[in-house]
Amino acid sequence: MLKFTDDHEWLKIEDGVATVGITAHATEQLGDLVFVELPEAGAEFEKGDTAATLESVKAASDIYAPLAGEIVESNDAIVDDPSIVNSDPMGAGWFFKLKLADASSADELMDEDAYKALIG
Amino acid sequence: MSETLKRTPLYDLHVELGGKIVGFAGWEMPVQYPAGIMAEHAQCRENAALFDVSHMGQVVLKGEGAAEALETIVPSAMTTLKPGKARYTVFTNDTGGIRDDLIVSNAGDYLFVVVNASMRDQDIAHMRANLDGVELIELTDRALVAVQGPAAEAVVSALAPAAAELTFMETTEADILGATCRISRLGYTGEDGYEISIPADRAVEIARALLAHEACAPVGLGARDSLRLEAGLCLYGNDIDEGTSPVEAQIQWLIQKRRREEGGFPGAERILNEFAEGPARRLVGIKPEGRAPARRGVDITSADGEPIGAVTSGGFGPTVGGPVSMGYVAAAHAEPGTRINLVVRSKPMPATVVALPFAPHNYKRA
């Protein structure tokens, strides 16, 4: 299941675990990324907590936990090479995998059509 | 208060080239083009970059006493600036701080002054109020572009052969496609290159002609900032302001010997004292350990945690391949190699004071 948030994050959810990243729209707005700080495995977040930090050439941005959960894995590849997020934001540029505290909480998020309508 | 942003003569060209337009100092300017800031930065260091800097103020000062009058508001020698030469200087205030930085060129019959966009109106008012007997003309019908990079000479001299004869900080009038332009061999990137003042109604045509050279591509203000930061060049409002003296900012070299001895400019007392005693703080290069950039406003502590200064400019240096910053530290901690901490997101991050520039300058010196 593919879901989206107002903060231009995407979630691919399978068996209660969401792989989370940012959308191509977000990377276009941010420009070239130069630094990514990701959460440790085991870190727990409420929905809306700052889970990761990004720096583009121009500014810093926070990445929020889209739903409550626990980090199971972070994508070290993008820490070593933040440009992967720019070149493949929906695939290899994933940020972290979040084990959802409540799998049904994803239902309230936007689907792809709703997100496309949001960004116009 | 809503503000109508101004547009330079090249605005439509920026839009045509896919420029991402943002408001800057009251003007609509391209922060980047589709290539992106990293690629545009590399373009300048490796080939040639074309920047629109028409938002900056271009001023003509006429009259026999213009250079002498200018010396009453800048700490540099102006009466000895020879025709065909340009000089970097600052307007100082009464407490020895900096009102703006600027370039003054001796065009023979007049002085040609370029000031920052952010201080354009204030600088012109300041000059009008203080340069008695000098005719001041603000050139509102001219564009200003910069061509910077190792290929800049090839690009510009293809249209104006005289450009190849200039060395760093020299200036000349030359025809480009039949338009009378002023070409100065200087810039704000650390690379060899030129700034070219063009009649506004010929600006698009000449910009297109420069871009037609295969080595030349458009570059926006985003990369302009990362380039100047790597080059260790001050940005007014960040690294220099009304509270910082030229000595603190490590640009005291712009105060020539005679002015250092005679004074006669605003703030001379503090500045001359700093020459004698040393300044209390110094602008230094800062290299953060790790990958996180440390931006303007980040507090600096000594390795022991004592507050010693703040970051005034910072970001990512694409040529350096990592974060780079500039900031003021107390003089005792200003030696290159000194270990310091930067407080980023409430955590102390180790960093080292380093000599500027981060990327070497490639000026075409005589």
Short mmCIF file of C-alpha atoms in Angstrom, two decimals:
data_model
loop_
_atom_site.label_atom_id
_atom_site.label_comp_id
_atom_site.label_asym_id
_atom_site.label_seq_id
_atom_site.Cartn_x
_atom_site.Cartn_y
_atom_site.Cartn_z
CA MET A 1 0.00 0.00 0.00
CA LEU A 2 1.42 3.39 -1.01
CA LYS A 3 0.42 6.40 1.08
CA PHE A 4 1.43 10.08 1.25
CA THR A 5 1.50 12.88 3.80
CA ASP A 6 1.03 16.67 3.63
CA ASP A 7 4.75 16.99 4.33
CA HIS A 8 5.56 15.29 1.02
CA GLU A 9 6.60 11.97 2.52
CA TRP A 10 5.62 8.59 1.07
CA LEU A 11 5.07 5.29 2.86
CA LYS A 12 5.18 1.78 1.35
CA ILE A 13 3.43 -0.40 3.88
CA GLU A 14 3.77 -4.17 4.04
CA ASP A 15 2.95 -6.39 7.04
CA GLY A 16 2.72 -3.45 9.40
CA VAL A 17 6.12 -2.00 8.46
CA ALA A 18 6.28 1.28 6.54
CA THR A 19 9.27 2.16 4.38
CA VAL A 20 9.36 5.98 4.46
CA GLY A 21 10.90 8.49 2.08
CA ILE A 22 10.28 11.89 0.53
CA THR A 23 8.61 12.49 -2.80
CA ALA A 24 10.11 13.79 -6.05
CA HIS A 25 8.12 16.99 -5.45
CA ALA A 26 9.96 17.43 -2.14
CA THR A 27 13.39 16.85 -3.70
CA GLU A 28 12.64 19.38 -6.41
CA GLN A 29 11.72 21.95 -3.76
CA LEU A 30 14.79 21.20 -1.65
CA GLY A 31 17.39 21.02 -4.41
CA ASP A 32 20.62 19.06 -4.08
CA LEU A 33 20.84 17.27 -0.72
CA VAL A 34 24.18 17.35 1.05
CA PHE A 35 23.56 15.84 4.49
CA VAL A 36 21.14 13.34 6.03
CA GLU A 37 20.86 12.35 9.68
CA LEU A 38 18.77 9.24 10.31
CA PRO A 39 17.33 7.68 13.49
CA GLU A 40 18.81 4.65 15.19
CA ALA A 41 17.09 1.28 15.05
CA GLY A 42 14.86 0.96 18.11
CA ALA A 43 14.04 4.69 18.31
CA GLU A 44 10.33 5.24 18.98
CA PHE A 45 8.31 8.14 17.60
CA GLU A 46 4.83 9.54 17.91
CA LYS A 47 3.16 10.77 14.73
CA GLY A 48 4.67 14.16 13.88
CA ASP A 49 7.89 13.77 15.90
CA THR A 50 11.09 14.79 14.10
CA ALA A 51 12.64 11.52 13.00
CA ALA A 52 15.38 12.64 10.62
CA THR A 53 17.14 15.80 9.43
CA LEU A 54 18.05 16.84 5.93
CA GLU A 55 20.27 19.57 4.65
CA SER A 56 20.13 20.77 1.09
CA VAL A 57 22.68 23.23 -0.26
CA LYS A 58 20.46 26.07 0.92
CA ALA A 59 18.69 25.01 4.12
CA ALA A 60 17.90 22.40 6.74
CA SER A 61 14.61 20.48 6.85
CA ASP A 62 13.07 18.09 9.33
CA ILE A 63 11.57 14.74 8.35
CA TYR A 64 8.67 13.71 10.54
CA ALA A 65 7.47 10.29 11.64
CA PRO A 66 4.32 10.01 9.49
CA LEU A 67 2.72 7.66 12.00
CA ALA A 68 3.61 6.36 15.46
CA GLY A 69 6.07 3.50 15.47
CA GLU A 70 9.55 2.10 16.07
CA ILE A 71 12.49 2.32 13.68
CA VAL A 72 13.62 -1.10 12.48
CA GLU A 73 16.21 0.06 9.94
CA SER A 74 17.69 3.24 8.46
CA ASN A 75 19.17 3.59 4.99
CA ASP A 76 22.89 4.14 5.54
CA ALA A 77 23.48 4.44 1.80
CA ILE A 78 21.89 7.90 1.73
CA VAL A 79 23.97 9.05 4.70
CA ASP A 80 27.08 8.25 2.66
CA ASP A 81 25.66 9.72 -0.54
CA PRO A 82 22.70 12.09 -0.06
CA SER A 83 22.44 12.60 -3.82
CA ILE A 84 20.71 9.19 -4.05
CA VAL A 85 17.64 10.87 -2.56
CA ASN A 86 17.62 13.37 -5.43
CA SER A 87 18.16 10.76 -8.14
CA ASP A 88 15.78 8.07 -6.83
CA PRO A 89 13.51 9.54 -4.12
CA MET A 90 10.84 6.84 -4.40
CA GLY A 91 13.23 3.86 -4.49
CA ALA A 92 16.87 3.73 -3.42
CA GLY A 93 16.44 7.08 -1.63
CA TRP A 94 14.27 5.62 1.16
CA PHE A 95 14.97 6.97 4.66
CA PHE A 96 13.90 4.44 7.28
CA LYS A 97 11.59 1.52 7.99
CA LEU A 98 9.05 2.12 10.72
CA LYS A 99 7.18 -0.70 12.47
CA LEU A 100 3.75 0.88 12.91
CA ALA A 101 2.30 1.00 16.40
CA ASP A 102 -1.14 0.66 14.80
CA ALA A 103 -1.30 -0.65 11.24
CA SER A 104 -4.80 0.77 10.68
CA SER A 105 -3.54 4.31 11.37
CA ALA A 106 -2.28 4.35 7.76
CA ASP A 107 -5.84 4.31 6.40
CA GLU A 108 -6.32 8.02 7.16
CA LEU A 109 -3.36 9.06 4.96
CA MET A 110 -3.66 10.21 1.33
CA ASP A 111 -3.42 7.77 -1.52
CA GLU A 112 -1.49 8.59 -4.69
CA ASP A 113 -4.39 10.31 -6.48
CA ALA A 114 -5.07 12.56 -3.50
CA TYR A 115 -1.37 13.45 -3.26
CA LYS A 116 -1.19 14.28 -6.98
CA ALA A 117 -4.18 16.56 -6.49
CA LEU A 118 -2.43 18.22 -3.55
CA ILE A 119 0.70 19.10 -5.49
CA GLY A 120 -1.29 20.17 -8.53
CA MET B 1 3.52 45.97 3.70
CA SER B 2 3.38 44.27 0.33
CA GLU B 3 6.36 44.80 -1.91
CA THR B 4 6.48 44.69 -5.68
CA LEU B 5 9.69 42.92 -6.56
CA LYS B 6 11.80 44.43 -9.33
CA ARG B 7 13.01 42.58 -12.41
CA THR B 8 16.33 42.91 -14.18
CA PRO B 9 16.57 43.22 -17.98
CA LEU B 10 17.32 39.47 -18.08
CA TYR B 11 14.25 38.29 -16.14
CA ASP B 12 12.43 36.80 -19.14
CA LEU B 13 15.61 35.01 -20.19
CA HIS B 14 15.92 33.42 -16.74
CA VAL B 15 12.36 32.15 -17.00
CA GLU B 16 13.00 30.86 -20.52
CA LEU B 17 16.10 29.00 -19.27
CA GLY B 18 14.09 27.34 -16.51
CA GLY B 19 15.36 29.52 -13.67
CA LYS B 20 13.74 29.04 -10.26
CA ILE B 21 12.87 32.64 -9.35
CA VAL B 22 13.03 33.86 -5.74
CA GLY B 23 12.89 37.27 -4.09
CA PHE B 24 16.30 38.67 -3.17
CA ALA B 25 16.94 42.21 -1.89
CA GLY B 26 13.75 43.41 -3.54
CA TRP B 27 14.43 41.72 -6.88
CA GLU B 28 13.13 38.57 -8.60
CA MET B 29 16.29 36.56 -9.23
CA PRO B 30 17.12 33.00 -10.29
CA VAL B 31 18.42 30.98 -7.35
CA GLN B 32 19.18 28.09 -9.69
CA TYR B 33 18.41 26.66 -13.12
CA PRO B 34 17.39 23.07 -13.90
CA ALA B 35 20.99 21.86 -13.58
CA GLY B 36 20.87 22.54 -9.83
CA ILE B 37 23.21 24.27 -7.41
CA MET B 38 25.86 21.55 -7.23
CA ALA B 39 26.23 21.27 -11.01
CA GLU B 40 26.17 25.06 -11.42
CA HIS B 41 28.90 25.44 -8.81
CA ALA B 42 31.05 22.90 -10.69
CA GLN B 43 30.33 24.68 -13.96
CA CYS B 44 31.99 27.80 -12.58
CA ARG B 45 35.05 26.02 -11.21
CA GLU B 46 35.52 23.93 -14.37
CA ASN B 47 34.19 26.00 -17.30
CA ALA B 48 32.42 29.35 -17.34
CA ALA B 49 29.34 30.53 -15.49
CA LEU B 50 27.13 33.46 -16.49
CA PHE B 51 25.50 35.27 -13.56
CA ASP B 52 22.96 38.09 -13.76
CA VAL B 53 23.99 40.64 -11.12
CA SER B 54 21.99 43.53 -12.56
CA HIS B 55 20.32 44.02 -9.21
CA MET B 56 23.55 45.53 -7.90
CA GLY B 57 23.88 49.32 -8.00
CA GLN B 58 26.03 50.88 -10.71
CA VAL B 59 27.02 54.48 -10.03
CA VAL B 60 29.15 57.05 -11.85
CA LEU B 61 30.99 59.72 -9.87
CA LYS B 62 32.15 62.70 -11.94
CA GLY B 63 34.25 65.71 -11.08
CA GLU B 64 37.89 66.46 -10.45
CA GLY B 65 37.61 66.00 -6.71
CA ALA B 66 35.67 62.72 -6.84
CA ALA B 67 38.52 60.48 -5.67
CA GLU B 68 39.49 62.85 -2.90
CA ALA B 69 35.88 63.16 -1.76
CA LEU B 70 35.47 59.40 -1.80
CA GLU B 71 38.43 59.09 0.57
CA THR B 72 36.35 60.86 3.23
CA ILE B 73 33.99 57.86 3.40
CA VAL B 74 36.19 54.88 2.48
CA PRO B 75 39.47 53.83 4.17
CA SER B 76 41.23 52.96 0.89
CA ALA B 77 43.44 55.12 -1.32
CA MET B 78 41.36 56.46 -4.19
CA THR B 79 43.42 59.42 -5.43
CA THR B 80 46.20 57.01 -6.39
CA LEU B 81 43.90 54.52 -8.14
CA LYS B 82 45.15 54.65 -11.72
CA PRO B 83 42.92 54.81 -14.79
CA GLY B 84 42.01 51.31 -15.86
CA LYS B 85 42.30 49.88 -12.34
CA ALA B 86 39.66 48.71 -9.88
CA ARG B 87 39.84 48.47 -6.10
CA TYR B 88 37.79 46.67 -3.42
CA THR B 89 36.85 48.84 -0.47
CA VAL B 90 34.18 49.49 2.16
CA PHE B 91 32.13 52.39 3.44
CA THR B 92 32.92 52.65 7.15
CA ASN B 93 30.74 54.13 9.88
CA ASP B 94 31.74 56.29 12.83
CA THR B 95 32.37 53.31 15.10
CA GLY B 96 34.69 51.64 12.58
CA GLY B 97 32.07 49.19 11.37
CA ILE B 98 31.15 48.53 7.74
CA ARG B 99 28.16 50.06 5.94
CA ASP B 100 28.77 48.04 2.74
CA ASP B 101 31.58 46.66 0.59
CA LEU B 102 32.03 47.89 -2.96
CA ILE B 103 34.29 48.05 -6.01
CA VAL B 104 35.56 51.39 -7.32
CA SER B 105 37.02 51.56 -10.85
CA ASN B 106 38.88 54.47 -12.41
CA ALA B 107 37.34 54.83 -15.86
CA GLY B 108 39.52 57.81 -16.75
CA ASP B 109 36.82 60.50 -16.97
CA TYR B 110 34.86 59.20 -13.99
CA LEU B 111 34.82 56.68 -11.18
CA PHE B 112 32.58 53.66 -11.69
CA VAL B 113 31.21 52.25 -8.44
CA VAL B 114 29.37 48.95 -7.93
CA VAL B 115 27.50 48.38 -4.66
CA ASN B 116 25.48 45.49 -3.24
CA ALA B 117 21.83 45.16 -4.18
CA SER B 118 20.84 44.90 -0.52
CA MET B 119 22.39 48.28 0.30
CA ARG B 120 21.98 50.01 -3.06
CA ASP B 121 19.61 52.80 -2.02
CA GLN B 122 21.38 53.43 1.29
CA ASP B 123 24.82 53.59 -0.36
CA ILE B 124 23.65 56.04 -2.98
CA ALA B 125 22.08 58.25 -0.32
CA HIS B 126 25.28 58.03 1.70
CA MET B 127 27.40 59.09 -1.26
CA ARG B 128 25.01 61.91 -2.19
CA ALA B 129 25.05 63.22 1.37
CA ASN B 130 28.82 63.13 1.73
CA LEU B 131 30.51 63.70 -1.64
CA ASP B 132 30.36 67.49 -1.92
CA GLY B 133 30.87 68.89 -5.38
CA VAL B 134 30.77 65.44 -6.98
CA GLU B 135 28.16 64.62 -9.62
CA LEU B 136 26.55 61.24 -8.83
CA ILE B 137 24.64 59.40 -11.56
CA GLU B 138 22.87 56.15 -10.79
CA LEU B 139 22.91 54.00 -13.93
CA THR B 140 19.41 52.55 -14.05
CA ASP B 141 19.57 51.72 -17.76
CA ARG B 142 22.38 49.18 -17.56
CA ALA B 143 22.55 45.48 -16.81
CA LEU B 144 25.50 43.81 -15.07
CA VAL B 145 26.56 40.24 -15.75
CA ALA B 146 29.46 38.18 -14.45
CA VAL B 147 31.29 35.51 -16.43
CA GLN B 148 33.44 33.46 -14.07
CA GLY B 149 35.61 30.37 -14.44
CA PRO B 150 38.74 29.07 -16.18
CA ALA B 151 36.98 29.43 -19.55
CA ALA B 152 35.79 32.99 -18.87
CA GLU B 153 38.61 34.56 -20.90
CA ALA B 154 37.79 32.37 -23.91
CA VAL B 155 34.08 33.14 -23.64
CA VAL B 156 34.34 36.90 -23.20
CA SER B 157 37.28 37.55 -25.52
CA ALA B 158 35.41 35.79 -28.32
CA LEU B 159 33.10 38.82 -28.25
CA ALA B 160 35.55 41.42 -26.91
CA PRO B 161 39.22 40.65 -27.66
CA ALA B 162 40.34 43.42 -25.28
CA ALA B 163 39.16 41.28 -22.37
CA ALA B 164 42.13 38.95 -22.83
CA GLU B 165 44.53 41.86 -22.27
CA LEU B 166 43.17 42.67 -18.81
CA THR B 167 44.74 41.31 -15.67
CA PHE B 168 43.00 40.93 -12.31
CA MET B 169 41.40 44.18 -11.08
CA GLU B 170 41.79 45.95 -14.43
CA THR B 171 38.90 47.55 -16.24
CA THR B 172 38.25 48.82 -19.75
CA GLU B 173 35.48 50.04 -22.00
CA ALA B 174 34.93 47.77 -24.99
CA ASP B 175 32.38 47.14 -27.70
CA ILE B 176 30.38 43.93 -27.56
CA LEU B 177 28.20 43.44 -30.65
CA GLY B 178 28.41 47.20 -31.19
CA ALA B 179 27.26 48.09 -27.66
CA THR B 180 29.60 50.11 -25.43
CA CYS B 181 30.27 47.98 -22.35
CA ARG B 182 32.58 48.20 -19.36
CA ILE B 183 34.51 45.00 -18.74
CA SER B 184 36.35 44.49 -15.44
CA ARG B 185 38.46 41.46 -14.65
CA LEU B 186 37.19 40.65 -11.16
CA GLY B 187 34.38 38.78 -9.47
CA TYR B 188 32.92 37.07 -6.46
CA THR B 189 33.75 33.40 -6.99
CA GLY B 190 37.52 33.10 -6.51
CA GLU B 191 37.87 32.14 -10.17
CA ASP B 192 39.26 34.21 -13.03
CA GLY B 193 36.50 36.13 -14.72
CA TYR B 194 34.81 39.37 -15.57
CA GLU B 195 31.93 41.65 -14.66
CA ILE B 196 30.41 43.36 -17.66
CA SER B 197 28.19 46.45 -17.58
CA ILE B 198 25.86 46.38 -20.60
CA PRO B 199 23.21 48.82 -21.91
CA ALA B 200 19.92 47.36 -20.69
CA ASP B 201 18.37 47.17 -24.16
CA ARG B 202 21.26 45.00 -25.43
CA ALA B 203 21.55 42.80 -22.34
CA VAL B 204 19.50 39.82 -23.48
CA GLU B 205 21.23 39.68 -26.85
CA ILE B 206 24.69 39.85 -25.29
CA ALA B 207 23.79 37.32 -22.59
CA ARG B 208 22.60 34.93 -25.29
CA ALA B 209 25.82 35.50 -27.23
CA LEU B 210 27.89 34.67 -24.13
CA LEU B 211 25.77 31.57 -23.46
CA ALA B 212 26.20 30.48 -27.08
CA HIS B 213 29.81 29.62 -26.27
CA GLU B 214 29.88 25.91 -25.46
CA ALA B 215 31.86 26.50 -22.27
CA CYS B 216 29.35 28.95 -20.81
CA ALA B 217 26.16 28.09 -18.89
CA PRO B 218 23.77 30.12 -16.69
CA VAL B 219 24.33 29.94 -12.92
CA GLY B 220 22.05 31.27 -10.20
CA LEU B 221 22.47 33.00 -6.85
CA GLY B 222 22.50 29.73 -4.91
CA ALA B 223 25.77 28.60 -6.47
CA ARG B 224 27.07 32.19 -6.33
CA ASP B 225 26.85 31.90 -2.55
CA SER B 226 28.56 28.50 -2.30
CA LEU B 227 31.30 29.71 -4.65
CA ARG B 228 32.06 32.87 -2.69
CA LEU B 229 31.94 30.96 0.60
CA GLU B 230 34.54 28.46 -0.61
CA ALA B 231 36.58 31.44 -1.83
CA GLY B 232 36.47 32.99 1.65
CA LEU B 233 34.80 36.17 0.36
CA CYS B 234 32.61 38.19 2.72
CA LEU B 235 28.87 38.57 2.23
CA TYR B 236 27.55 41.90 3.48
CA GLY B 237 24.94 41.32 6.14
CA ASN B 238 26.47 37.97 7.10
CA ASP B 239 30.25 38.25 7.53
CA ILE B 240 30.53 42.04 7.58
CA ASP B 241 28.09 44.58 8.96
CA GLU B 242 27.85 47.84 10.87
CA GLY B 243 29.41 46.18 13.95
CA THR B 244 32.41 44.50 12.32
CA SER B 245 35.59 46.41 11.45
CA PRO B 246 37.68 45.66 8.36
CA VAL B 247 40.48 44.53 10.69
CA GLU B 248 38.22 42.04 12.52
CA ALA B 249 36.95 40.84 9.14
CA GLN B 250 40.53 40.25 7.98
CA ILE B 251 40.13 42.60 5.00
CA GLN B 252 42.43 45.24 6.47
CA TRP B 253 44.63 44.87 3.39
CA LEU B 254 42.17 47.18 1.59
CA ILE B 255 43.43 50.02 3.80
CA GLN B 256 46.57 51.18 2.01
CA LYS B 257 49.60 52.39 3.97
CA ARG B 258 48.98 56.12 3.54
CA ARG B 259 45.40 55.79 4.83
CA ARG B 260 46.61 53.70 7.76
CA GLU B 261 49.03 56.48 8.67
CA GLU B 262 46.78 59.47 7.99
CA GLY B 263 43.31 58.24 8.92
CA GLY B 264 40.66 60.66 7.70
CA PHE B 265 37.83 58.17 7.25
CA PRO B 266 34.90 57.30 9.54
CA GLY B 267 35.85 55.00 12.41
CA ALA B 268 39.58 55.58 11.95
CA GLU B 269 40.17 55.67 15.70
CA ARG B 270 38.95 52.13 16.32
CA ILE B 271 40.47 50.77 13.11
CA LEU B 272 43.91 52.30 13.70
CA ASN B 273 43.80 51.04 17.26
CA GLU B 274 43.09 47.53 16.02
CA PHE B 275 46.10 47.77 13.69
CA ALA B 276 48.22 48.67 16.69
CA GLU B 277 46.76 46.36 19.36
CA GLY B 278 45.14 43.62 17.29
CA PRO B 279 41.36 43.12 17.08
CA ALA B 280 39.40 41.43 19.86
CA ARG B 281 37.95 38.87 17.45
CA ARG B 282 38.74 37.66 13.94
CA LEU B 283 36.80 36.29 11.00
CA VAL B 284 38.10 32.79 10.33
CA GLY B 285 37.41 29.77 8.19
CA ILE B 286 35.79 26.87 10.00
CA LYS B 287 35.84 23.26 8.87
CA PRO B 288 33.22 21.13 10.64
CA GLU B 289 34.16 17.51 11.25
CA GLY B 290 31.67 15.18 9.65
CA ARG B 291 29.04 16.11 7.10
CA ALA B 292 26.57 18.40 8.84
CA PRO B 293 26.73 22.02 7.65
CA ALA B 294 26.94 24.75 10.32
CA ARG B 295 24.98 27.75 9.14
CA ARG B 296 24.77 31.41 10.11
CA GLY B 297 23.85 31.88 13.75
CA VAL B 298 25.40 28.67 15.08
CA ASP B 299 27.20 29.35 18.36
CA ILE B 300 30.90 28.56 18.61
CA THR B 301 32.57 27.38 21.82
CA SER B 302 36.15 26.55 22.64
CA ALA B 303 37.06 22.90 22.95
CA ASP B 304 36.31 23.41 26.69
CA GLY B 305 32.81 24.67 26.03
CA GLU B 306 33.41 28.39 26.63
CA PRO B 307 31.42 30.64 24.23
CA ILE B 308 33.89 32.31 21.86
CA GLY B 309 31.90 33.40 18.82
CA ALA B 310 29.35 32.57 16.15
CA VAL B 311 29.11 31.34 12.58
CA THR B 312 28.29 34.13 10.10
CA SER B 313 28.12 32.09 6.89
CA GLY B 314 28.03 28.36 6.34
CA GLY B 315 26.84 25.63 4.07
CA PHE B 316 28.08 22.87 1.86
CA GLY B 317 31.13 23.39 -0.36
CA PRO B 318 30.71 21.27 -3.50
CA THR B 319 34.34 21.70 -4.58
CA VAL B 320 35.64 20.96 -1.08
CA GLY B 321 33.17 18.08 -0.86
CA GLY B 322 31.99 18.90 2.64
CA PRO B 323 30.63 21.57 4.98
CA VAL B 324 32.42 24.94 5.18
CA SER B 325 31.76 27.95 7.39
CA MET B 326 33.06 31.39 8.25
CA GLY B 327 32.58 33.06 11.60
CA TYR B 328 34.06 35.31 14.27
CA VAL B 329 36.03 33.87 17.16
CA ALA B 330 37.82 35.56 20.03
CA ALA B 331 41.37 36.37 18.92
CA ALA B 332 42.95 33.80 21.24
CA HIS B 333 41.15 31.02 19.34
CA ALA B 334 41.68 32.36 15.83
CA GLU B 335 44.85 30.53 14.82
CA PRO B 336 44.44 27.92 12.07
CA GLY B 337 44.45 24.48 13.65
CA THR B 338 42.57 25.57 16.78
CA ARG B 339 39.95 22.99 17.76
CA ILE B 340 36.49 24.43 18.46
CA ASN B 341 32.92 23.20 18.88
CA LEU B 342 29.87 24.26 16.88
CA VAL B 343 26.52 23.99 18.64
CA VAL B 344 24.24 22.48 15.97
CA ARG B 345 20.73 21.30 16.95
CA SER B 346 21.78 21.77 20.60
CA LYS B 347 24.72 19.37 20.30
CA PRO B 348 28.42 20.37 20.26
CA MET B 349 30.05 19.27 17.03
CA PRO B 350 33.82 19.35 16.69
CA ALA B 351 35.40 21.64 14.10
CA THR B 352 38.74 23.24 13.30
CA VAL B 353 39.75 26.82 12.53
CA VAL B 354 41.31 26.89 9.07
CA ALA B 355 42.92 29.54 6.87
CA LEU B 356 40.78 30.97 4.08
CA PRO B 357 40.12 30.32 1.26
CA PHE B 358 38.80 26.76 1.21
CA ALA B 359 39.21 26.64 -2.56
CA PRO B 360 42.29 28.36 -4.02
CA HIS B 361 41.88 31.62 -5.92
CA ASN B 362 42.66 31.52 -9.63
CA TYR B 363 42.97 35.21 -10.43
CA LYS B 364 44.91 36.23 -13.54
CA ARG B 365 47.54 38.38 -11.90
CA ALA B 366 50.01 40.56 -13.79
#
